[in-house]
Coordinates of C-alpha atoms and ligand atoms in Angstrom, one line a residue:
M299 CA -6.8 2.4 25.8
H300 CA -8.1 3.1 22.3
S301 CA -10.1 0.5 20.5
A302 CA -11.4 0.2 17.0
R303 CA -14.8 1.1 18.5
E304 CA -13.8 4.5 19.6
S305 CA -13.8 7.5 17.4
G306 CA -10.4 8.9 16.4
W307 CA -9.0 11.1 13.7
W308 CA -8.1 8.1 11.6
R309 CA -11.7 6.7 11.4
S310 CA -12.6 8.8 8.3
A311 CA -9.1 10.1 7.5
V312 CA -7.6 10.5 4.1
I313 CA -4.0 9.6 3.9
Y314 CA -1.7 10.4 0.9
Q315 CA 0.9 7.7 0.2
V316 CA 4.3 9.2 -0.6
Y317 CA 6.7 6.9 -2.5
L318 CA 9.7 8.9 -1.3
R319 CA 12.1 7.8 -4.0
S320 CA 9.8 9.2 -6.7
F321 CA 8.1 12.2 -5.1
A322 CA 10.5 15.1 -5.2
D323 CA 14.2 15.3 -5.5
G324 CA 15.7 18.0 -3.3
N325 CA 19.4 17.6 -4.1
G326 CA 19.5 16.8 -7.8
D327 CA 20.7 13.2 -7.6
G328 CA 17.8 11.7 -9.5
T329 CA 16.2 10.2 -6.4
G330 CA 13.4 11.7 -4.3
D331 CA 14.3 12.6 -0.7
I332 CA 13.0 14.1 2.5
V333 CA 14.1 17.6 1.6
G334 CA 12.1 17.3 -1.6
L335 CA 9.1 16.1 0.3
R336 CA 9.3 19.0 2.8
S337 CA 9.3 21.4 -0.1
R338 CA 6.0 19.8 -1.4
L339 CA 4.1 19.6 1.9
A340 CA 2.0 22.6 1.0
Y341 CA 0.9 20.8 -2.1
I342 CA -0.1 17.7 -0.2
R343 CA -2.0 19.9 2.3
S344 CA -3.8 21.7 -0.6
L345 CA -5.3 18.4 -1.6
G346 CA -7.3 18.3 1.7
V347 CA -5.8 15.1 3.1
D348 CA -5.2 14.5 6.8
G349 CA -1.8 12.9 6.6
V350 CA 0.9 11.1 4.7
W351 CA 2.3 7.6 4.8
I352 CA 5.9 7.4 3.6
N353 CA 7.4 4.2 2.2
P354 CA 10.6 3.0 3.9
W355 CA 13.3 5.5 4.2
Y356 CA 15.8 3.6 6.3
V357 CA 19.4 2.6 5.5
S358 CA 19.1 0.0 2.8
P359 CA 20.9 -1.4 -0.3
L360 CA 17.5 -0.8 -2.0
N361 CA 17.3 -4.3 -3.5
D362 CA 13.5 -4.1 -2.9
G363 CA 13.0 -0.4 -3.0
G364 CA 13.9 0.0 0.7
Y365 CA 11.8 -2.9 2.0
D366 CA 15.2 -4.4 2.7
V367 CA 16.2 -2.5 5.8
A368 CA 19.8 -2.6 7.0
D369 CA 19.4 -0.1 9.9
Y370 CA 15.9 0.6 11.4
R371 CA 17.0 3.6 13.3
N372 CA 18.6 5.7 10.6
I373 CA 17.7 7.3 7.3
D374 CA 19.4 6.2 4.1
P375 CA 21.8 9.0 3.0
L376 CA 20.1 8.9 -0.4
F377 CA 16.9 10.1 1.3
G378 CA 18.5 12.4 3.9
T379 CA 19.2 12.4 7.6
L380 CA 17.5 11.9 10.9
E381 CA 17.5 15.7 11.3
D382 CA 15.6 15.9 8.0
A383 CA 13.1 13.4 9.4
R384 CA 12.7 15.4 12.6
A385 CA 12.1 18.6 10.6
L386 CA 9.6 16.9 8.3
F387 CA 7.5 15.7 11.3
A388 CA 7.6 19.3 12.8
E389 CA 6.7 21.0 9.5
A390 CA 3.9 18.5 8.7
H391 CA 2.4 18.9 12.1
A392 CA 2.6 22.7 11.8
I393 CA 0.2 22.5 8.9
G394 CA -2.0 19.9 10.3
L395 CA -0.7 16.8 8.5
R396 CA 0.1 13.6 10.3
V397 CA 2.9 11.4 9.3
L398 CA 2.9 7.6 9.2
I399 CA 6.0 5.6 8.5
D400 CA 6.5 2.2 7.1
I401 CA 7.7 -0.6 9.5
V402 CA 9.1 -3.7 7.9
P403 CA 9.1 -6.4 10.5
N404 CA 8.9 -9.6 8.5
H405 CA 12.5 -9.5 7.2
T406 CA 15.7 -7.4 7.4
S407 CA 18.2 -6.7 4.7
S408 CA 21.0 -9.3 4.4
E409 CA 23.2 -6.3 5.1
H410 CA 21.6 -5.8 8.6
E411 CA 24.2 -6.4 11.3
W412 CA 22.1 -9.2 12.8
F413 CA 22.2 -11.2 9.6
Q414 CA 25.9 -10.6 9.0
A415 CA 26.4 -11.9 12.6
A416 CA 24.3 -14.9 11.8
L417 CA 26.3 -15.7 8.7
A418 CA 29.5 -15.5 10.7
S419 CA 28.2 -17.7 13.6
P420 CA 27.9 -21.4 13.7
K421 CA 24.7 -23.5 13.5
G422 CA 22.6 -23.4 16.6
S423 CA 24.0 -20.0 17.7
S424 CA 21.9 -17.3 19.2
D425 CA 22.8 -15.1 16.2
R426 CA 21.1 -17.6 13.8
A427 CA 18.1 -17.9 16.1
R428 CA 16.9 -14.5 15.1
Y429 CA 16.2 -15.8 11.6
H430 CA 14.9 -19.1 10.2
F431 CA 18.1 -21.1 9.6
V432 CA 17.0 -24.7 8.9
E433 CA 18.9 -27.9 7.9
G434 CA 18.5 -28.8 4.2
R435 CA 17.2 -32.0 3.0
G436 CA 19.2 -34.8 1.3
A437 CA 22.3 -36.5 2.6
D438 CA 24.4 -33.3 2.9
G439 CA 21.6 -30.8 3.2
E440 CA 21.9 -30.0 -0.5
D441 CA 18.1 -29.6 -1.0
P442 CA 16.0 -26.8 0.5
P443 CA 14.2 -27.6 3.8
N444 CA 10.8 -27.5 2.1
N445 CA 8.9 -26.5 -1.1
W446 CA 8.0 -22.9 0.0
S447 CA 8.5 -20.4 -2.8
S448 CA 9.4 -16.7 -2.7
V449 CA 6.6 -14.2 -3.5
F450 CA 9.0 -12.8 -6.1
G451 CA 9.6 -16.2 -7.7
G452 CA 12.0 -19.1 -7.1
P453 CA 12.6 -20.9 -3.9
A454 CA 12.1 -19.2 -0.5
W455 CA 15.4 -20.7 0.8
T456 CA 19.1 -19.9 0.1
S457 CA 21.9 -22.2 1.3
V458 CA 24.7 -20.8 3.4
G459 CA 27.0 -23.7 2.5
D460 CA 27.2 -25.6 5.8
G461 CA 24.1 -27.6 5.4
Q462 CA 21.7 -24.9 6.6
W463 CA 19.4 -22.7 4.5
Y464 CA 17.7 -19.4 5.5
L465 CA 14.2 -18.5 4.7
H466 CA 13.3 -15.5 2.6
L467 CA 9.7 -15.1 1.5
F468 CA 10.8 -12.3 -0.7
D469 CA 14.2 -11.6 -2.3
S470 CA 17.2 -13.6 -1.1
T471 CA 18.6 -10.4 0.3
Q472 CA 15.5 -10.2 2.6
P473 CA 16.0 -12.9 5.3
D474 CA 12.8 -13.5 7.3
L475 CA 13.0 -12.8 11.1
N476 CA 12.0 -15.4 13.6
W477 CA 9.2 -13.8 15.6
T478 CA 9.2 -16.6 18.2
N479 CA 12.4 -15.1 19.4
P480 CA 11.9 -12.6 22.2
E481 CA 14.9 -10.6 21.1
V482 CA 13.2 -9.8 17.8
R483 CA 10.1 -8.6 19.6
E484 CA 12.0 -6.4 22.0
E485 CA 14.0 -4.9 19.1
F486 CA 10.8 -3.9 17.3
D487 CA 9.2 -2.5 20.4
S488 CA 12.3 -0.3 20.7
V489 CA 12.3 0.6 17.0
L490 CA 8.6 1.7 17.3
R491 CA 9.4 3.9 20.4
F492 CA 12.4 5.4 18.6
W493 CA 10.2 6.7 15.7
L494 CA 7.2 7.6 17.9
D495 CA 9.5 9.6 20.1
L496 CA 10.9 11.4 17.1
G497 CA 7.4 12.5 16.0
A498 CA 5.8 9.8 13.9
D499 CA 2.0 9.6 14.2
G500 CA 1.7 6.0 13.2
I501 CA 2.9 3.1 11.3
R502 CA 2.0 1.1 8.2
V503 CA 3.0 -2.5 8.9
D504 CA 4.5 -4.3 5.9
V505 CA 3.5 -8.0 5.3
A506 CA 1.6 -8.1 8.6
H507 CA 0.1 -11.4 7.6
G508 CA 3.4 -13.1 7.2
L509 CA 5.2 -12.9 10.5
A510 CA 4.3 -16.4 11.9
K511 CA 5.6 -19.5 10.3
E512 CA 4.6 -23.1 10.7
P513 CA 7.1 -24.3 13.4
R514 CA 8.1 -27.5 11.7
Y515 CA 8.5 -25.9 8.3
A516 CA 6.3 -28.5 6.8
D517 CA 5.9 -28.6 3.0
M518 CA 3.1 -26.6 1.5
P519 CA 0.4 -28.9 0.2
G520 CA -0.1 -28.2 -3.5
E521 CA 1.9 -25.0 -3.4
G522 CA 1.6 -23.3 -6.8
D523 CA 2.7 -20.1 -8.3
S524 CA 2.8 -17.5 -5.6
V525 CA 4.4 -14.5 -7.3
L526 CA 2.5 -11.6 -5.8
G527 CA -0.8 -13.5 -5.9
G528 CA -3.0 -16.1 -4.3
W529 CA -1.9 -15.0 -0.9
G530 CA -3.5 -16.1 2.3
R531 CA -5.5 -19.2 3.2
D532 CA -6.6 -20.4 6.5
G533 CA -4.0 -22.9 7.7
H534 CA -1.4 -21.7 5.4
P535 CA 2.2 -22.5 6.6
H536 CA 3.3 -18.8 6.6
W537 CA 0.4 -16.5 5.6
D538 CA -2.3 -15.3 8.0
R539 CA -1.5 -17.7 10.9
E540 CA -3.1 -17.3 14.2
D541 CA 0.1 -16.4 16.0
V542 CA 0.4 -13.2 14.1
H543 CA -2.3 -11.6 16.2
E544 CA -0.5 -11.9 19.4
I545 CA 2.5 -10.0 17.9
V546 CA 0.1 -7.3 16.6
R547 CA -1.4 -6.8 20.1
G548 CA 2.1 -6.3 21.4
W549 CA 2.7 -3.4 19.0
R550 CA -0.7 -1.9 19.7
S551 CA 0.1 -1.7 23.4
V552 CA 3.3 0.3 22.5
L553 CA 1.2 2.6 20.3
D554 CA -1.3 3.1 23.0
E555 CA 1.3 4.7 25.1
Y556 CA 1.3 7.5 22.4
E557 CA -1.9 9.4 22.3
G558 CA -3.6 9.5 18.9
T559 CA -1.2 7.3 17.0
V560 CA -2.5 4.7 14.5
M561 CA -1.4 1.5 12.8
V562 CA -2.6 0.2 9.5
A563 CA -2.0 -3.3 8.2
E564 CA -0.9 -4.5 4.9
A565 CA -2.5 -8.0 5.1
W566 CA -3.2 -9.9 1.9
V567 CA -5.6 -12.5 3.3
E568 CA -8.3 -14.8 1.9
N569 CA -11.4 -12.8 2.6
W570 CA -13.0 -10.2 4.8
E571 CA -13.8 -12.7 7.5
R572 CA -10.0 -13.2 7.9
L573 CA -9.2 -9.5 7.4
A574 CA -11.6 -8.4 10.1
R575 CA -9.6 -10.3 12.7
Y576 CA -6.8 -7.8 12.2
L577 CA -9.2 -5.0 13.1
R578 CA -10.3 -6.4 16.4
P579 CA -10.1 -4.2 19.5
G580 CA -6.5 -4.1 20.6
E581 CA -5.1 -4.8 17.1
F582 CA -4.9 -2.5 14.0
H583 CA -6.9 0.7 13.7
Q584 CA -7.1 0.2 9.9
V585 CA -6.5 -2.6 7.3
F586 CA -6.2 -1.9 3.6
D587 CA -9.1 -3.3 1.7
F588 CA -7.3 -5.0 -1.2
Q589 CA -10.3 -6.9 -2.2
F590 CA -12.0 -3.6 -3.1
L591 CA -8.8 -2.6 -4.9
E592 CA -8.8 -5.7 -7.0
T593 CA -12.5 -5.5 -8.0
D594 CA -13.3 -5.1 -11.7
W595 CA -15.1 -2.0 -12.9
A596 CA -18.7 -3.5 -12.9
A597 CA -21.7 -2.6 -10.9
K598 CA -22.4 -6.0 -9.4
S599 CA -18.7 -6.7 -8.4
M600 CA -18.3 -3.3 -6.9
R601 CA -21.5 -3.6 -5.0
D602 CA -20.5 -7.0 -3.6
A603 CA -17.1 -5.8 -2.7
I604 CA -18.4 -2.8 -0.8
E605 CA -21.1 -4.8 1.0
V606 CA -18.6 -7.5 2.1
S607 CA -16.3 -4.8 3.4
L608 CA -18.9 -2.9 5.3
E609 CA -20.2 -6.0 6.8
G610 CA -16.8 -7.4 7.6
A611 CA -15.7 -4.3 9.3
A612 CA -19.0 -4.0 11.1
S613 CA -18.5 -7.5 12.5
V614 CA -15.7 -6.0 14.7
D615 CA -17.4 -2.6 15.1
A616 CA -14.9 -1.0 12.7
L617 CA -14.9 0.7 9.4
P618 CA -13.1 -0.2 6.1
T619 CA -10.0 1.5 4.8
W620 CA -10.4 2.0 1.0
V621 CA -7.6 2.1 -1.5
L622 CA -7.4 2.0 -5.3
S623 CA -3.7 2.1 -5.9
N624 CA -0.3 1.8 -4.2
H625 CA 3.4 1.1 -5.0
D626 CA 2.7 -2.6 -5.6
V627 CA -0.1 -2.6 -8.1
V628 CA -0.8 -1.4 -11.6
R629 CA -2.3 2.1 -11.4
H630 CA -6.0 2.0 -11.5
P631 CA -6.6 4.1 -14.6
T632 CA -4.7 1.4 -16.5
R633 CA -6.4 -1.5 -14.7
Y634 CA -9.8 -0.1 -15.5
G635 CA -8.9 0.4 -19.1
L636 CA -8.2 -3.3 -19.6
E637 CA -10.9 -5.8 -20.5
T638 CA -12.5 -7.6 -17.6
G639 CA -10.6 -10.8 -16.8
T640 CA -7.2 -9.4 -18.0
D641 CA -4.4 -9.9 -15.4
P642 CA -2.9 -6.4 -15.4
R643 CA 0.5 -7.6 -14.0
A644 CA 0.8 -10.1 -16.8
W645 CA -0.5 -7.6 -19.4
L646 CA 2.4 -5.2 -18.5
L647 CA 5.0 -7.6 -20.0
D648 CA 3.7 -8.4 -23.4
G649 CA -0.1 -7.9 -23.3
D650 CA -1.9 -6.4 -26.4
R651 CA -1.4 -2.7 -26.1
A652 CA -4.4 -2.1 -28.5
A653 CA -6.6 -3.8 -25.9
L654 CA -6.1 -0.8 -23.5
D655 CA -8.8 1.8 -23.6
A656 CA -6.9 4.6 -21.8
E657 CA -9.7 7.1 -22.1
A658 CA -12.3 4.8 -20.5
G659 CA -9.8 3.8 -17.8
H660 CA -9.2 7.5 -17.0
R661 CA -13.0 8.2 -16.7
R662 CA -13.6 5.1 -14.6
A663 CA -10.7 6.0 -12.3
R664 CA -12.2 9.4 -11.6
A665 CA -15.6 7.9 -11.0
A666 CA -14.1 5.3 -8.7
F667 CA -12.5 8.0 -6.7
V668 CA -15.8 9.9 -6.4
M669 CA -17.5 6.7 -5.3
M670 CA -14.8 5.7 -2.9
S671 CA -14.8 9.1 -1.3
A672 CA -18.5 8.8 -0.4
L673 CA -18.0 5.5 1.4
P674 CA -17.9 5.3 5.2
G675 CA -14.4 4.8 6.6
S676 CA -10.9 6.0 5.8
M677 CA -9.0 5.9 2.6
Y678 CA -5.5 6.0 1.2
L679 CA -4.5 7.8 -2.0
Y680 CA -1.3 7.0 -3.9
Q681 CA 0.9 9.8 -5.1
G682 CA 0.0 10.8 -8.7
E683 CA -3.5 9.4 -8.7
E684 CA -4.8 12.9 -8.2
L685 CA -3.2 13.7 -11.5
G686 CA -4.8 10.7 -13.2
L687 CA -1.5 9.2 -13.9
P688 CA -1.7 5.9 -15.7
E689 CA 0.8 3.1 -15.3
A690 CA 4.1 3.7 -17.1
H691 CA 3.6 0.4 -18.9
D692 CA 6.2 0.7 -21.6
L693 CA 9.3 0.9 -19.4
D694 CA 12.2 -0.8 -21.2
A695 CA 13.5 -4.0 -19.6
S696 CA 17.0 -2.3 -19.2
V697 CA 15.7 0.2 -16.7
L698 CA 13.6 -2.1 -14.5
D699 CA 14.7 -2.2 -10.9
D700 CA 12.0 -4.4 -9.2
P701 CA 13.5 -7.8 -8.1
V702 CA 10.2 -9.3 -9.4
F703 CA 11.4 -9.1 -13.0
E704 CA 14.5 -11.3 -12.6
R705 CA 13.2 -13.5 -9.8
S706 CA 10.1 -14.4 -11.9
G707 CA 12.4 -15.5 -14.7
R708 CA 11.4 -12.3 -16.6
T709 CA 7.8 -13.6 -16.8
L710 CA 6.5 -10.5 -14.9
K711 CA 7.7 -7.0 -15.5
G712 CA 7.2 -6.0 -11.8
R713 CA 6.1 -2.8 -10.1
D714 CA 8.3 -0.1 -11.5
G715 CA 5.6 1.2 -13.8
C716 CA 3.6 2.6 -10.8
R717 CA 6.8 4.0 -9.2
V718 CA 7.9 6.5 -11.9
P719 CA 8.9 9.9 -10.6
F720 CA 6.2 12.5 -10.1
P721 CA 5.6 15.1 -12.9
W722 CA 5.4 18.4 -11.2
S723 CA 5.8 20.5 -14.3
A724 CA 5.2 20.1 -18.0
F725 CA 8.6 21.6 -18.7
G726 CA 12.1 21.3 -17.3
D727 CA 14.4 18.5 -16.4
S728 CA 12.6 15.4 -15.3
M729 CA 9.3 17.3 -15.3
G730 CA 10.1 19.3 -12.2
F731 CA 11.0 16.2 -10.2
G732 CA 14.6 17.4 -9.6
D733 CA 17.4 19.2 -11.3
N734 CA 19.3 16.3 -12.6
G735 CA 17.2 13.5 -14.2
A736 CA 15.1 10.8 -12.6
W737 CA 16.0 7.3 -11.5
L738 CA 13.3 5.9 -13.8
P739 CA 12.3 7.5 -17.1
Q740 CA 9.0 9.3 -17.1
P741 CA 6.7 8.7 -20.1
E742 CA 6.2 11.7 -22.3
S743 CA 2.5 11.4 -21.8
Y744 CA 3.0 12.5 -18.1
R745 CA 3.8 16.1 -19.3
D746 CA 0.2 16.9 -20.1
L747 CA -0.8 15.5 -16.7
A748 CA 1.8 17.5 -14.7
A749 CA 0.6 19.1 -11.5
D750 CA 1.3 22.7 -12.8
V751 CA -0.8 22.0 -15.9
Q752 CA -3.8 21.0 -13.8
D753 CA -3.5 23.3 -10.9
G754 CA -6.4 25.7 -10.8
V755 CA -7.9 24.3 -13.9
E756 CA -11.6 23.6 -13.6
G757 CA -12.4 20.1 -14.7
S758 CA -8.9 18.7 -14.2
S759 CA -8.4 15.6 -12.2
L760 CA -6.3 17.5 -9.6
E761 CA -9.2 20.0 -9.0
L762 CA -11.7 17.1 -8.9
Y763 CA -9.7 15.6 -6.0
R764 CA -9.5 18.9 -4.1
R765 CA -13.2 19.5 -4.6
V766 CA -14.3 16.0 -3.5
L767 CA -12.0 15.9 -0.5
A768 CA -13.3 19.3 0.7
L769 CA -16.9 18.3 0.2
R770 CA -16.3 15.0 2.0
K771 CA -15.2 16.9 5.1
Q772 CA -18.2 19.3 4.8
V773 CA -21.1 17.0 4.0
L774 CA -20.0 13.5 5.2
A775 CA -18.0 14.4 8.3
D776 CA -17.5 11.3 10.5
G777 CA -20.8 9.6 10.0
A778 CA -21.2 6.0 9.1
G779 CA -24.8 5.9 7.9
F780 CA -25.1 3.9 4.7
E781 CA -28.0 2.6 2.7
W782 CA -28.2 1.2 -0.8
H783 CA -30.4 3.1 -3.2
D784 CA -31.6 1.3 -6.3
L785 CA -31.0 3.3 -9.5
G786 CA -31.5 0.4 -12.0
V787 CA -29.4 -2.1 -13.9
D788 CA -25.7 -1.6 -14.1
T789 CA -25.7 1.3 -11.8
L790 CA -24.9 1.7 -8.2
G791 CA -26.5 4.1 -5.7
F792 CA -26.1 4.6 -2.0
V793 CA -27.2 7.3 0.5
R794 CA -24.9 8.5 3.2
D795 CA -26.3 9.7 6.5
G796 CA -29.7 10.4 4.8
A797 CA -28.2 13.4 3.1
V798 CA -26.0 12.6 0.2
L799 CA -26.7 10.2 -2.7
C800 CA -23.8 8.8 -4.6
A801 CA -24.7 7.5 -8.0
V802 CA -22.4 5.6 -10.3
N803 CA -23.3 4.7 -13.9
F804 CA -21.6 1.6 -15.2
S805 CA -24.0 1.1 -18.0
D806 CA -23.7 2.4 -21.6
Q807 CA -27.0 4.4 -21.2
P808 CA -27.1 7.9 -19.7
L809 CA -28.7 7.7 -16.3
P810 CA -31.5 10.2 -15.2
L811 CA -30.6 11.5 -11.8
P812 CA -33.1 11.9 -8.9
G813 CA -33.9 15.4 -7.8
G814 CA -31.5 17.4 -5.6
D815 CA -28.4 19.5 -6.0
V816 CA -25.5 17.9 -7.8
L817 CA -22.6 18.6 -5.5
V818 CA -19.9 17.1 -7.7
S819 CA -19.5 14.8 -10.6
S820 CA -16.5 12.9 -11.9
D821 CA -17.1 14.2 -15.4
P822 CA -19.6 16.8 -16.7
L823 CA -23.3 15.8 -16.7
D824 CA -25.1 15.6 -20.0
G825 CA -28.1 17.8 -19.5
G826 CA -29.1 16.3 -16.2
L827 CA -28.1 12.8 -17.2
L828 CA -25.2 10.9 -15.7
P829 CA -23.1 9.6 -18.6
Q830 CA -21.5 6.2 -18.7
D831 CA -18.5 5.6 -16.3
T832 CA -19.4 8.7 -14.3
A833 CA -20.2 9.2 -10.6
A834 CA -21.9 12.1 -8.9
W835 CA -22.9 13.2 -5.4
I836 CA -26.4 14.6 -5.0
A837 CA -27.7 16.5 -1.9
I838 CA -31.0 15.0 -1.0
G839 CA -31.4 16.0 2.6
Ligands
GLC1059 C1 5.1 -5.4 0.8 C2 5.5 -4.1 0.2 C3 6.3 -4.4 -1.1 C4 7.5 -5.2 -0.7 C5 7.1 -6.5 0.1 C6 8.3 -7.0 0.8 O1 4.2 -6.1 0.0 O2 4.4 -3.3 0.0 O3 6.6 -3.3 -1.8 O4 8.2 -5.6 -1.8 O5 6.2 -6.1 1.1 O6 8.8 -6.2 1.8

């Protein structure tokens, strides 16, 4: 049995998140695919990461970018075939990369055969019992069973016309599964084995905090706006409920049959006290630290966030898993370029564009990466962050694909701006993404940031990532030693394993650095001084 206490490759691993649809298009249909990804594995390896996590690639109508799965045991033809997946696992393994896949257990697509059977079957049938079909309120069930709302906006219930409604915490084409039903559990155990047998090294679990629902479907007291925010409270009727943990332990026992496999949780919960519960022995190996991701660029907030994470993880003898961006949030160079207190998701729609300091955001993003890489634990990078890609914030409403836009009544633009296809080259069709356009338009500004523009160029963001990840392996290894080191107001300093000092300057004054060799800095030093919004590692051992 593995436990969070034991060492394992994942403890300090760096995983690169591949948003398959937007990474590399191998067949010229405008959508990224497995063949495209295979052709770019060497690039991923060149970054110095340990593995990849691939967003869902299963058969899907793609109403929510593939998080609406119609068949968990097959690849969507848009992305390739099972043969391609098998080849990908083999090729990745051959060059020392592990592959994590995304498991979506909270809901299926409405096109899944189980849901189609449920619609065709009467109330009370075993087909309906795999989902949450509940009688509506009112004389003829004309009102939804309760006041829960969808994360994407609007009610969380859709009527099927016979007095019953089905629950969907996300889009109406994503019906929630009923995890109290043993058939659901058996099915997912079998799905896990299917992919682990095929060669997957682990799973990222989607909406891990949402699987258990309040059994009487009671109203949410004071339920407010829950569009991608405010998730997770103790005693919440469908987030972070105690029953989730038993389900998680079931998956972990399946993973433990496969040596060296790992599972990481997407769990948006109230605080680290709650989050640590997912990291207990026999549960997840890693949980994304979204509190860190959401922290403003300020010394005190960052220090507090780091401290709370290290303490929270230590309370269960584990380490944090750091992340700055993913396919659900505004890319961090853009977030850090906005004034403190701005809600980046709201800003995307109609926020003041002049309020964005792109240059500062870019510098801070580099510094944040240098800082994060020095912290104990594992981390996830999101494709394109190594190029310093900002959010594509000016996508026209006509090209938006994320269901958040319509379901929020067009009050939120959604997540397409962080999902724009990858710029491989400054020239050529769709910036080298594929031979025939890209499913979302790429901003012209991405040309200058393309991978081939930065490759081998000293001082580029791409080369900074390579240098830092290589150094991290050399000088930080797997240690967990961490001590704060005071460098003055509006700065942050900490020492790792007594050997490396990481200094970050949040102030507007250049910071004199303590003696020692400067191993790396996020931007050039100014005659021995650490400029504003810059981070450096110094060998002090
Ligand atoms: C997770 C995914 C997100 C998806 C949602 C519903 O939050 O990361 O992209 O929309 O779950 O599956």
